[in-house]
Short mmCIF file of C-alpha atoms in Angstrom, two decimals:
data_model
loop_
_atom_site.label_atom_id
_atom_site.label_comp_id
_atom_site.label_asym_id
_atom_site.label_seq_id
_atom_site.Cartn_x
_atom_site.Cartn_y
_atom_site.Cartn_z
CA UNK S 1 11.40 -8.57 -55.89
CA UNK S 2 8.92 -7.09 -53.69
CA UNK S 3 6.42 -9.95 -54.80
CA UNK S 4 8.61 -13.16 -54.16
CA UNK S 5 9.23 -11.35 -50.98
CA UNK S 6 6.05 -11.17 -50.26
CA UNK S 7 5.35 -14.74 -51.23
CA UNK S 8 8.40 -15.93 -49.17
CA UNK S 9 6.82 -14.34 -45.84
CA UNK S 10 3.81 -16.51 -46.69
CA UNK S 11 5.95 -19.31 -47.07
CA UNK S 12 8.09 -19.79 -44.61
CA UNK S 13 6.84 -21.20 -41.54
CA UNK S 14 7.73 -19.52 -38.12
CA UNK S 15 8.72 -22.64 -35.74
CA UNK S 16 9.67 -22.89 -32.12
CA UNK S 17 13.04 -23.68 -32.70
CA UNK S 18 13.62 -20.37 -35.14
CA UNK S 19 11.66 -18.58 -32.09
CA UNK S 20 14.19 -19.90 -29.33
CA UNK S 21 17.01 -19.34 -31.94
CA UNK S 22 16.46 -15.50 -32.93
CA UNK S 23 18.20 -12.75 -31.16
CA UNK S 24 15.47 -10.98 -28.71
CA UNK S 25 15.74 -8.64 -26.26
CA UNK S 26 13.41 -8.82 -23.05
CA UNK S 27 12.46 -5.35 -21.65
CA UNK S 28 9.55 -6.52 -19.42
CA UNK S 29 10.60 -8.96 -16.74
CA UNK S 30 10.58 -8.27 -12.74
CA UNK S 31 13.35 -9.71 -10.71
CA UNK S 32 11.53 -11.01 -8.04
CA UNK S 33 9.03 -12.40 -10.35
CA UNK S 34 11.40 -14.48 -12.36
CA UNK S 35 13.15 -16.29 -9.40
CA UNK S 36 13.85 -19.93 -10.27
CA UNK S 37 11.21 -21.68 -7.70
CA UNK S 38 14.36 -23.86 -6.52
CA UNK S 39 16.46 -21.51 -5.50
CA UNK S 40 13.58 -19.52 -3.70
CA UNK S 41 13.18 -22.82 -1.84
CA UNK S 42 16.88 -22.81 -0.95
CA UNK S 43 17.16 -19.02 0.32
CA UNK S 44 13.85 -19.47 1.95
CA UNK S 45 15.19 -22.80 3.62
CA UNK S 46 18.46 -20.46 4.79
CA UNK S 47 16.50 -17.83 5.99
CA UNK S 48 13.94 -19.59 7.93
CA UNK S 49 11.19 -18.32 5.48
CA UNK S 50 7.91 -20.13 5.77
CA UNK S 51 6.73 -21.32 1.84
CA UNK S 52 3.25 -23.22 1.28
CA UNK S 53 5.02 -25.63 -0.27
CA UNK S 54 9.28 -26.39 -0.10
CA UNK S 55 8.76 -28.80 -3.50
CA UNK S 56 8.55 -27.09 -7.17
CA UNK S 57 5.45 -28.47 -7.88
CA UNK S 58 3.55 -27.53 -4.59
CA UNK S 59 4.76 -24.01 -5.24
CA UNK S 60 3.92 -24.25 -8.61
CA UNK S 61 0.04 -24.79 -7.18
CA UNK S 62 -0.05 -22.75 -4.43
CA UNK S 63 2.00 -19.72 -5.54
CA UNK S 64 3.01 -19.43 -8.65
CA UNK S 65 -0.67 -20.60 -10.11
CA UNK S 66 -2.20 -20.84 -14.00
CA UNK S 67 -5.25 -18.14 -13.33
CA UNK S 68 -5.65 -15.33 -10.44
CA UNK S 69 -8.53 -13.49 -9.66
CA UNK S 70 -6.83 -10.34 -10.35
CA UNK S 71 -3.54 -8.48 -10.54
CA UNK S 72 -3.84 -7.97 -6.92
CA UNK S 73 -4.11 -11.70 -6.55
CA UNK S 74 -1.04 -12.08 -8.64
CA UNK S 75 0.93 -10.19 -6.88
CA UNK S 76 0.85 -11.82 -3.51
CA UNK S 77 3.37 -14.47 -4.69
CA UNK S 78 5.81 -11.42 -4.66
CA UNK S 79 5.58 -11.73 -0.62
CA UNK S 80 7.55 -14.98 -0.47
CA UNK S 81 9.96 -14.00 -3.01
CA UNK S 82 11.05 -10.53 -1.60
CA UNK S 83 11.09 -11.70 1.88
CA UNK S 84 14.17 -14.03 0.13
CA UNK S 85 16.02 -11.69 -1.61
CA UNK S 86 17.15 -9.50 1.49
CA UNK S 87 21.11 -10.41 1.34
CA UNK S 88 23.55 -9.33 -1.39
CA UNK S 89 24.10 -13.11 -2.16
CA UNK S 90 20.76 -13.78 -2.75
CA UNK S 91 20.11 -10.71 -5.02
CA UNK S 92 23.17 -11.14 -6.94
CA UNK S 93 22.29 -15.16 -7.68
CA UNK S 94 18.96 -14.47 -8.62
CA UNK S 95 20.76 -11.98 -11.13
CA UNK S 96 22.91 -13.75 -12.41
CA UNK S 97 20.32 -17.21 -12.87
CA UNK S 98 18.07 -14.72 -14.63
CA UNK S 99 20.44 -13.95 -16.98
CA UNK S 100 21.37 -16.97 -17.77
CA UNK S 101 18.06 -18.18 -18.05
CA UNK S 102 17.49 -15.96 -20.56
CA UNK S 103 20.44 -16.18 -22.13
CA UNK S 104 19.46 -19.79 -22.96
CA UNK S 105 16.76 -18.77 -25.07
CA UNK S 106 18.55 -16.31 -27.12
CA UNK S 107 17.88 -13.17 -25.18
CA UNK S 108 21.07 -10.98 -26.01
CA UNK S 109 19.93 -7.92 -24.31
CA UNK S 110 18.26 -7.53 -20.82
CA UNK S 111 16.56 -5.28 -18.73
CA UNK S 112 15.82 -6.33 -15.77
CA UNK S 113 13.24 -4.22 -13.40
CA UNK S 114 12.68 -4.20 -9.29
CA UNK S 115 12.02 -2.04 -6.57
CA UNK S 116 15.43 -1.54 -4.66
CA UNK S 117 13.19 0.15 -1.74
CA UNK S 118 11.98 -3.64 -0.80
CA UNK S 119 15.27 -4.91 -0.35
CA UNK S 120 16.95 -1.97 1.69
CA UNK S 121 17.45 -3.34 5.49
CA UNK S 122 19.17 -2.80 8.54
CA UNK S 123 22.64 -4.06 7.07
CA UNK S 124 22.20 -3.58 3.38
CA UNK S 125 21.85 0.11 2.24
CA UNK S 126 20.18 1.03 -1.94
CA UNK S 127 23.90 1.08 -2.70
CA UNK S 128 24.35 -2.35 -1.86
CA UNK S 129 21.26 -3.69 -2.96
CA UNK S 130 21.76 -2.32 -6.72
CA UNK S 131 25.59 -3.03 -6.68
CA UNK S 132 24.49 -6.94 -5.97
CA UNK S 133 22.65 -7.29 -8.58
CA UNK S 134 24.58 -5.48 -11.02
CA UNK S 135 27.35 -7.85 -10.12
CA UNK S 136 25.26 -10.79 -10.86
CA UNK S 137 24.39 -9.27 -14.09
CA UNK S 138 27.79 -8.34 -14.90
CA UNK S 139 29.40 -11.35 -14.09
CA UNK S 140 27.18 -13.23 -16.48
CA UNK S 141 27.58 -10.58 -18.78
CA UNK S 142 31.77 -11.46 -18.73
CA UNK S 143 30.95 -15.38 -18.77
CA UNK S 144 28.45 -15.41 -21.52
CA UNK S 145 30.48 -13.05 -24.05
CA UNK S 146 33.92 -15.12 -23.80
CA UNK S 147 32.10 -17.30 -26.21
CA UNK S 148 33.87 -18.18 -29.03
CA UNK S 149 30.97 -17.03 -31.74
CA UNK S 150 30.86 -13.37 -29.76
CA UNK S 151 34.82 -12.69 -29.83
CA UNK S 152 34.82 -13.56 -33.55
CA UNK S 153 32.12 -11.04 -33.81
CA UNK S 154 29.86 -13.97 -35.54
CA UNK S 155 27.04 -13.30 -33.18
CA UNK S 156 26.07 -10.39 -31.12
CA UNK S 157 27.18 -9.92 -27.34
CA UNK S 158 24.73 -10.11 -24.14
CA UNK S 159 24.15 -6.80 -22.81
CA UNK S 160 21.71 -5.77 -20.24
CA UNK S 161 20.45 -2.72 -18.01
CA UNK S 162 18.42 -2.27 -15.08
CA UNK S 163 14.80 -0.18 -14.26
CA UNK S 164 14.07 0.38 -11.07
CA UNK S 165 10.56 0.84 -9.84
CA UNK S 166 9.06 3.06 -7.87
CA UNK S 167 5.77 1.55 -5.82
CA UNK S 168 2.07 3.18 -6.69
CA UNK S 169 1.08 2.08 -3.23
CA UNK S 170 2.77 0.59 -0.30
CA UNK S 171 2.24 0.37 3.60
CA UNK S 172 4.18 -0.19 6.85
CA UNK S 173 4.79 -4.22 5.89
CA UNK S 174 5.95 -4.06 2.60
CA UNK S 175 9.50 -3.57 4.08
CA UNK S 176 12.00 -2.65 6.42
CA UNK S 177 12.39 0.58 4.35
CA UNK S 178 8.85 1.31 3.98
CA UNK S 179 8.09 0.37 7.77
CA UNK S 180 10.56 3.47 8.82
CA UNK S 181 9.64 6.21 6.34
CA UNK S 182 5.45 5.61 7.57
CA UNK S 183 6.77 5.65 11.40
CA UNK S 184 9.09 8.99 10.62
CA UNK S 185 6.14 10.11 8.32
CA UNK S 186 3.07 8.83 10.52
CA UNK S 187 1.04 12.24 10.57
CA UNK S 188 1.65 12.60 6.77
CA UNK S 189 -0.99 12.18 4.00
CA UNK S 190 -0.47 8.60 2.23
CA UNK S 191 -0.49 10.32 -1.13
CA UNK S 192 2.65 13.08 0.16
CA UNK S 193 3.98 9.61 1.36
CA UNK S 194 4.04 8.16 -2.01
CA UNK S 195 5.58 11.18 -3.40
CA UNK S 196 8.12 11.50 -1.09
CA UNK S 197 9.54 7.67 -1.02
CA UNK S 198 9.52 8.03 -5.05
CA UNK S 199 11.72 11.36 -5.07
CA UNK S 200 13.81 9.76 -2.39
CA UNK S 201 14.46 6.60 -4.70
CA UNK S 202 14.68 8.39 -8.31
CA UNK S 203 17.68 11.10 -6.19
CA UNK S 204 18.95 7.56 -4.75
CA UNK S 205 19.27 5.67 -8.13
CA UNK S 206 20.87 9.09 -9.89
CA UNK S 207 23.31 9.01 -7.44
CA UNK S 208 24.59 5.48 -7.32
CA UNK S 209 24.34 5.53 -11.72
CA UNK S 210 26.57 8.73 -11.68
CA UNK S 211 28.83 7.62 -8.68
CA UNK S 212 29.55 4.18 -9.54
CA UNK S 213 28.86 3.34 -13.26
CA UNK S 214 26.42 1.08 -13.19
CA UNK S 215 23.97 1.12 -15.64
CA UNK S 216 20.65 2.14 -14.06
CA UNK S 217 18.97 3.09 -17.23
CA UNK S 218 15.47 3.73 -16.42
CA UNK S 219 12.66 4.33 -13.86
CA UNK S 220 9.20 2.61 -13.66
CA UNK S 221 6.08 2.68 -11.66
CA UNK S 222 4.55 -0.48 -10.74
CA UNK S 223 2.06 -1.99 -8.16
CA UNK S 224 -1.35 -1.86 -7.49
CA UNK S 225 -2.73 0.46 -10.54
CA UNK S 226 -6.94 1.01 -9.43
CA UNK S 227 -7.17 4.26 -7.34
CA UNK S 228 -2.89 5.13 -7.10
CA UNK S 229 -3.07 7.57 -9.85
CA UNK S 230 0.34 7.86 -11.68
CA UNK S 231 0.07 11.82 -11.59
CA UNK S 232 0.94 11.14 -7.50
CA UNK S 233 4.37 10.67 -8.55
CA UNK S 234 4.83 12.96 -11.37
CA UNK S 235 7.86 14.98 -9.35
CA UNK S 236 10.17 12.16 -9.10
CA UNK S 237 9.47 11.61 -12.63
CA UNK S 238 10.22 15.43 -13.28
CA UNK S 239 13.46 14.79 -11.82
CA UNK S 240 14.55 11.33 -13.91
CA UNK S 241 13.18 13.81 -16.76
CA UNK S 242 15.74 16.29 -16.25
CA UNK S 243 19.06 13.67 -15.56
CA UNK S 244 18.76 11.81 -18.44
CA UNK S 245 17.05 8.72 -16.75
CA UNK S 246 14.29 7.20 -19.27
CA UNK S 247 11.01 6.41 -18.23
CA UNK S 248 8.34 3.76 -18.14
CA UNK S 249 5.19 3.44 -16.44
CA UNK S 250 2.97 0.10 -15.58
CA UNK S 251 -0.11 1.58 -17.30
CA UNK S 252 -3.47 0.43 -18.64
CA UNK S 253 -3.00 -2.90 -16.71
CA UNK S 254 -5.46 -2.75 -14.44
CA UNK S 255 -7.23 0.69 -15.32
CA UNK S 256 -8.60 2.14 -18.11
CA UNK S 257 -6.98 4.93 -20.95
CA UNK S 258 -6.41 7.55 -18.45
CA UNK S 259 -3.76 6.07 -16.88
CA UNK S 260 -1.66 5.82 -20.06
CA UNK S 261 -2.64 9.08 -21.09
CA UNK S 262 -1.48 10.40 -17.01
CA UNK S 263 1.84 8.18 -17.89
CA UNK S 264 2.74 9.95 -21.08
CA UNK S 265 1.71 13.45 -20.16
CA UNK S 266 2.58 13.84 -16.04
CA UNK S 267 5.20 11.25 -16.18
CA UNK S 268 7.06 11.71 -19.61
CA UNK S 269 6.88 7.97 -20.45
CA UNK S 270 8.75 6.71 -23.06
CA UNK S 271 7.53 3.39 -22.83
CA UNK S 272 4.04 1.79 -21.61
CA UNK S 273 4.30 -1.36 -19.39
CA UNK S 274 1.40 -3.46 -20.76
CA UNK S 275 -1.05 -0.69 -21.83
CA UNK S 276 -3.68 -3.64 -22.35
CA UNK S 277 -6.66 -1.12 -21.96
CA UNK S 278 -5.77 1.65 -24.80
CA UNK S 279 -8.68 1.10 -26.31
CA UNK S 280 -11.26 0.93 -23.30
CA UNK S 281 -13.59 3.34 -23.87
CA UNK S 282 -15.66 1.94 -21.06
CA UNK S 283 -13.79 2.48 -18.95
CA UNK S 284 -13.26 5.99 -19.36
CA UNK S 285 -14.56 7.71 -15.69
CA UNK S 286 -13.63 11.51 -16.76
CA UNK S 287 -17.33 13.27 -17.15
CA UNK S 288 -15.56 15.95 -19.33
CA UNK S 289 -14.38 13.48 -21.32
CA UNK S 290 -17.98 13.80 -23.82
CA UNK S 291 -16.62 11.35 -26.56
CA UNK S 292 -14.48 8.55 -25.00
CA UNK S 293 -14.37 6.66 -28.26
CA UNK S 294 -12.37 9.83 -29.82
CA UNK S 295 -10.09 9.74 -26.56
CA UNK S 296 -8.86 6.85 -27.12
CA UNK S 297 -8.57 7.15 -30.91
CA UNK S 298 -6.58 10.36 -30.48
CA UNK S 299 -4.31 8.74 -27.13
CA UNK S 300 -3.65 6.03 -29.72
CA UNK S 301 -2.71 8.29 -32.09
CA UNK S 302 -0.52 10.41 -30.32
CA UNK S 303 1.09 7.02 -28.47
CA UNK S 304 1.90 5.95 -32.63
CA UNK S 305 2.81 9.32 -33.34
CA UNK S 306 5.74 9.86 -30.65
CA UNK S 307 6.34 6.06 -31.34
CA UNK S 308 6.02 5.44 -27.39
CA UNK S 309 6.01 1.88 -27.32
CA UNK S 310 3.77 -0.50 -25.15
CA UNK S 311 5.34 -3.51 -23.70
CA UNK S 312 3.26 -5.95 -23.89
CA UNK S 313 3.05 -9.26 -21.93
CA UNK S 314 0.23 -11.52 -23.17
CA UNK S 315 0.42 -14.63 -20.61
CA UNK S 316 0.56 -12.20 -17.76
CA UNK S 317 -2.55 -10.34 -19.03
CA UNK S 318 -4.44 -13.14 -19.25
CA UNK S 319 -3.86 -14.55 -15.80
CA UNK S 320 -4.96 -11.54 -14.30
CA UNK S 321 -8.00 -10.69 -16.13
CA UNK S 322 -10.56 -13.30 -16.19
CA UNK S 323 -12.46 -11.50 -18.92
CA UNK S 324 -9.87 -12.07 -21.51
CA UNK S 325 -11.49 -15.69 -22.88
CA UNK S 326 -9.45 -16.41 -25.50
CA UNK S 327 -5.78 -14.64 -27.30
CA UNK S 328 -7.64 -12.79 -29.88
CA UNK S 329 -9.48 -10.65 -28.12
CA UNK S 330 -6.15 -9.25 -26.47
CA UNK S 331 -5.51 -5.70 -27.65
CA UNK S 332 -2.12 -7.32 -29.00
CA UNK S 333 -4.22 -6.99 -32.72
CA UNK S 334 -5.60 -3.23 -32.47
CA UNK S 335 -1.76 -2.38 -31.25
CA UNK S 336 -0.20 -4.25 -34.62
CA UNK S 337 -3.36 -2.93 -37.08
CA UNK S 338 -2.58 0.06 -35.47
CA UNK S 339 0.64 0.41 -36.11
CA UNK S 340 1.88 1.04 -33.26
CA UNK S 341 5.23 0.26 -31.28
CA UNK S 342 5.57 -2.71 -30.04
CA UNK S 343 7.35 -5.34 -27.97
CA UNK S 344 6.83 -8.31 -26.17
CA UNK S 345 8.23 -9.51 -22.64
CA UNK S 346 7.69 -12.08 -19.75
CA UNK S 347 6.35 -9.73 -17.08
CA UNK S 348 7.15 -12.53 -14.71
CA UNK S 349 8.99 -15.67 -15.86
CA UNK S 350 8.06 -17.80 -12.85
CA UNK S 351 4.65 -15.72 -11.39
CA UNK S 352 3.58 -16.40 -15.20
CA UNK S 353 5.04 -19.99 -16.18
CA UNK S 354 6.34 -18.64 -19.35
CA UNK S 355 9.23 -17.91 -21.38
CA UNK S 356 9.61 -14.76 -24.02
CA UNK S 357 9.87 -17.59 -26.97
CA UNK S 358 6.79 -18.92 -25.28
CA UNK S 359 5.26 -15.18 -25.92
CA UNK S 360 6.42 -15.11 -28.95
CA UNK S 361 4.85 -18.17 -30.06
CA UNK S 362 1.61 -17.08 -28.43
CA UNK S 363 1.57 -13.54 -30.47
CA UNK S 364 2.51 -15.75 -33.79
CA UNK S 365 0.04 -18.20 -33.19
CA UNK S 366 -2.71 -15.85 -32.24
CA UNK S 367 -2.55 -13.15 -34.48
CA UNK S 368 -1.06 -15.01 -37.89
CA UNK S 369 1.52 -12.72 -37.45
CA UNK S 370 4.04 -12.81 -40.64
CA UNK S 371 7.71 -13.39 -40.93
CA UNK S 372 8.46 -9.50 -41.56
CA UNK S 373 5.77 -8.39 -38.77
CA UNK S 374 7.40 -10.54 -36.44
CA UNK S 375 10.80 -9.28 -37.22
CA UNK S 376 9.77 -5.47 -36.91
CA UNK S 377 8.50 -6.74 -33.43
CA UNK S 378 11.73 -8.19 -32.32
CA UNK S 379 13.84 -5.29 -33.90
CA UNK S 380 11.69 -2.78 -31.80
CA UNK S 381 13.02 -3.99 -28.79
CA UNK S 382 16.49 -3.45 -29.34
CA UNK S 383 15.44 -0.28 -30.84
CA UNK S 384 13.36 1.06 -28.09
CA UNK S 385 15.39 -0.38 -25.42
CA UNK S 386 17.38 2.32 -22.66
CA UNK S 387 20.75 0.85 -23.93
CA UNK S 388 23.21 2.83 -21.60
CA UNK S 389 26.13 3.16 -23.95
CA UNK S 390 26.11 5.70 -26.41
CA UNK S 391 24.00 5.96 -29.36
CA UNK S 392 26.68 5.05 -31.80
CA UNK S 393 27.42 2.12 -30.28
CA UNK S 394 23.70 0.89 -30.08
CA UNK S 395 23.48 1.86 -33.78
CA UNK S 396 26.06 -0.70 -34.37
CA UNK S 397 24.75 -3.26 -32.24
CA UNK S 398 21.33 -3.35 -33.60
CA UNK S 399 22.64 -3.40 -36.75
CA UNK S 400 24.94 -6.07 -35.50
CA UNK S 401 21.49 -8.14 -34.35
CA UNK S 402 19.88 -7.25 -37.56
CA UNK S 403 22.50 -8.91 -39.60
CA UNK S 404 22.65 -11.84 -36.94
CA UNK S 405 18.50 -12.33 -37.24
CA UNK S 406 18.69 -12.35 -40.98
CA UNK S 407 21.27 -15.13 -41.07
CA UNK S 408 19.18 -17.42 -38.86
CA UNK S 409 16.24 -16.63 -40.76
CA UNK S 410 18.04 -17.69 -43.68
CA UNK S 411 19.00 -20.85 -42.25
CA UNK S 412 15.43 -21.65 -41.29
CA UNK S 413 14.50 -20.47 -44.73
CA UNK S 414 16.94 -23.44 -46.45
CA UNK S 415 15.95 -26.08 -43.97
CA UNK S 416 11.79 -25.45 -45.29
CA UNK S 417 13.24 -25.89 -48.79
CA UNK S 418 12.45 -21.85 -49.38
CA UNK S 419 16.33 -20.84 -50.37
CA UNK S 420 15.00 -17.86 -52.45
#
């Protein structure tokens, strides 16, 4: 049995269409990174914002481009799409499109990530912002699972959850938010800065999870990575530690090992966002570190060992890091020979032109990657995910997506002519 399964994985052939079909569940993707570029051009248009370009295509060459120089580069598109989402309205469409949006491409659970602190004004208080876009959420959440298939129980339901990030740098003109705490805080250290807005926002977040419901089920640290050490914000982390609010950290993006290994040990990470430079020993700056080869071996080891899994985002990766020539060279393969946990995700659906079937095919295509290694992959995010309900109930709907996977991947199976 073992054998013809064996042989059937070599068989079957993993297409686009059993990619866009299969149940996945995106735990990567930034809000203001995966605004549709039209209706960025409509709020913008309403709100007297300035674009480079009020066409799709013009944005799509100006903005929203194929390469950047670097992830600093890449994030400057992030100044025009912020500067629309400052309204409940706005926040809650851009939800809600996402959703759907993903929805489309068989994405049945969501977790959507932003920094409430950047859309906190003079009329629209953290409260408001998260309860917008929570309501755009939910109210896909009630459209999408009146579906016929879902009430029958045939397929499983869309559920979702939000991350909110905490900034590894910011100034004055990030925000409205950010603009007050540096004037009340002018004679203060930037680093005590950093601190404090975190603490403020993980204390904020708690509060509006516990007070209203909504499911808030994790807190991330994102932004510029080179010279913001993640060990700056390891008290707000303490704090999510302690009420039950998991954690992920943008890590290894643009630095080297030690920032995943300040991630897991200062900031309790349960995940890794991206993690692309686990194993670069070269980039290793610690002079007490005598072996960095054995550092990263043993980081490695200790990330498969507590099965903290890296979520990885090829397309994104490569746009910001010109020396990544070709999809091979990604650390994608040393993660899967490595065994360790894995999942893959968008980053940025419109920063990043892509789609999570699109990174799907990419990690297939690029790394020959099998019909049960693929499956693990997918299963792992559902897995791994911070579902808010209880544990029970995520038992039962991953094994509800399990069952679902298996029956398109038997229908895929018959249409290749491999029934068996």
């Amino acid at each position: 049995k073992n054998m013809n399964e064996k042989n059937s994985n070599l068989k079957f052939e993993i297409t686009r269409d059993f990619l866009s079909e299969i149940p996945k569940a995106e735990l990567h993707v930034h809000l203001d990174g995966s605004i549709r570029p039209a209706t960025l051009i409509d709020l913008a248009k309403k709100r007297n914002i300035v674009l480079p370009s009020f066409t799709e295509s013009g944005l799509m060459e100006t903005v929203f481009k194929d390469q950047y120089e670097d992830l600093d580069q890449y994030l400057q598109g992030f100044v025009y799409t912020v500067a629309a989402l400052q309204t409940p309205e706005a926040l809650s469409r851009a939800a809600y499109e996402l959703a759907e949006d993903c929805a489309k491409e068989g994405i049945r659970y969501l977790e959507i990530r932003f920094a409430p602190q950047l859309h906190i004004t003079e009329s629209m208080t953290i409260e408001q912002v998260l309860m917008a876009v929570d309501e755009g959420l939910e109210n896909f959440k009630k459209h999408y699972n009146t579906k016929k298939e879902i009430v029958t129980g045939d397929e499983p339901a869309f559920n979702y959850g939000i991350i909110c990030c905490a900034m590894r740098m910011f100034n004055e003109k990030f925000s409205e938010y950010f603009k007050k705490l540096s004037d009340v805080h002018r004679y203060s250290p930037r680093e005590k800065l950093r601190d404090l807005a975190s603490q403020e926002l993980v204390l904020a977040i708690i509060d509006v999870r516990d007070r209203y419901g909504i499911p808030i089920v994790g807190f991330d640290l994102a932004g510029s990575e080179y010279g913001y050490p993640a060990e700056e914000h390891r008290n707000a982390y303490r704090i999510a530690h302690r009420h039950f609010l998991k954690k992920t950290v943008h890590a290894g993006e643009a630095y080297g090992p030690e920032s995943i290994f300040q991630a897991i040990t200062d900031l309790y990470a349960d995940r890794i966002g991206h993690g692309y430079h686990l194993y670069s020993a070269h980039l290793i700056n610690n002079p007490k570190i005598a072996d960095p080869e054995k550092y990263v071996q043993d980081l490695a080891q200790y990330i498969a060992d507590r099965r903290i899994t890296i979520e990885v985002c090829l397309t994104s990766n490569k746009q910001t890091m010109p020396d990544l020539k070709d999809w091979k060279s990604h650390s994608l393969g040393k993660f899967l020979d490595a065994g360790l946990s894995v999942t893959l995700g968008t980053d940025n659906r419109t920063v990043s032109k892509t789609s999570l079937t699109d990174e799907f095919e990419l990690a297939v295509n690029a790394f020959n990657l099998l019909p049960n290694k693929l499956k693990n992959i997918v299963i792992y995010g559902f897995k791994r995910s911070f579902f808010s309900d209880d544990y029970a109930t995520k038992r039962k709907y991953v094994r509800h997506v399990i069952d679902y996977y298996e029956k398109i991947e038997k229908k895929h199976r018959k249409l290749q002519g491999y029934d068996g």
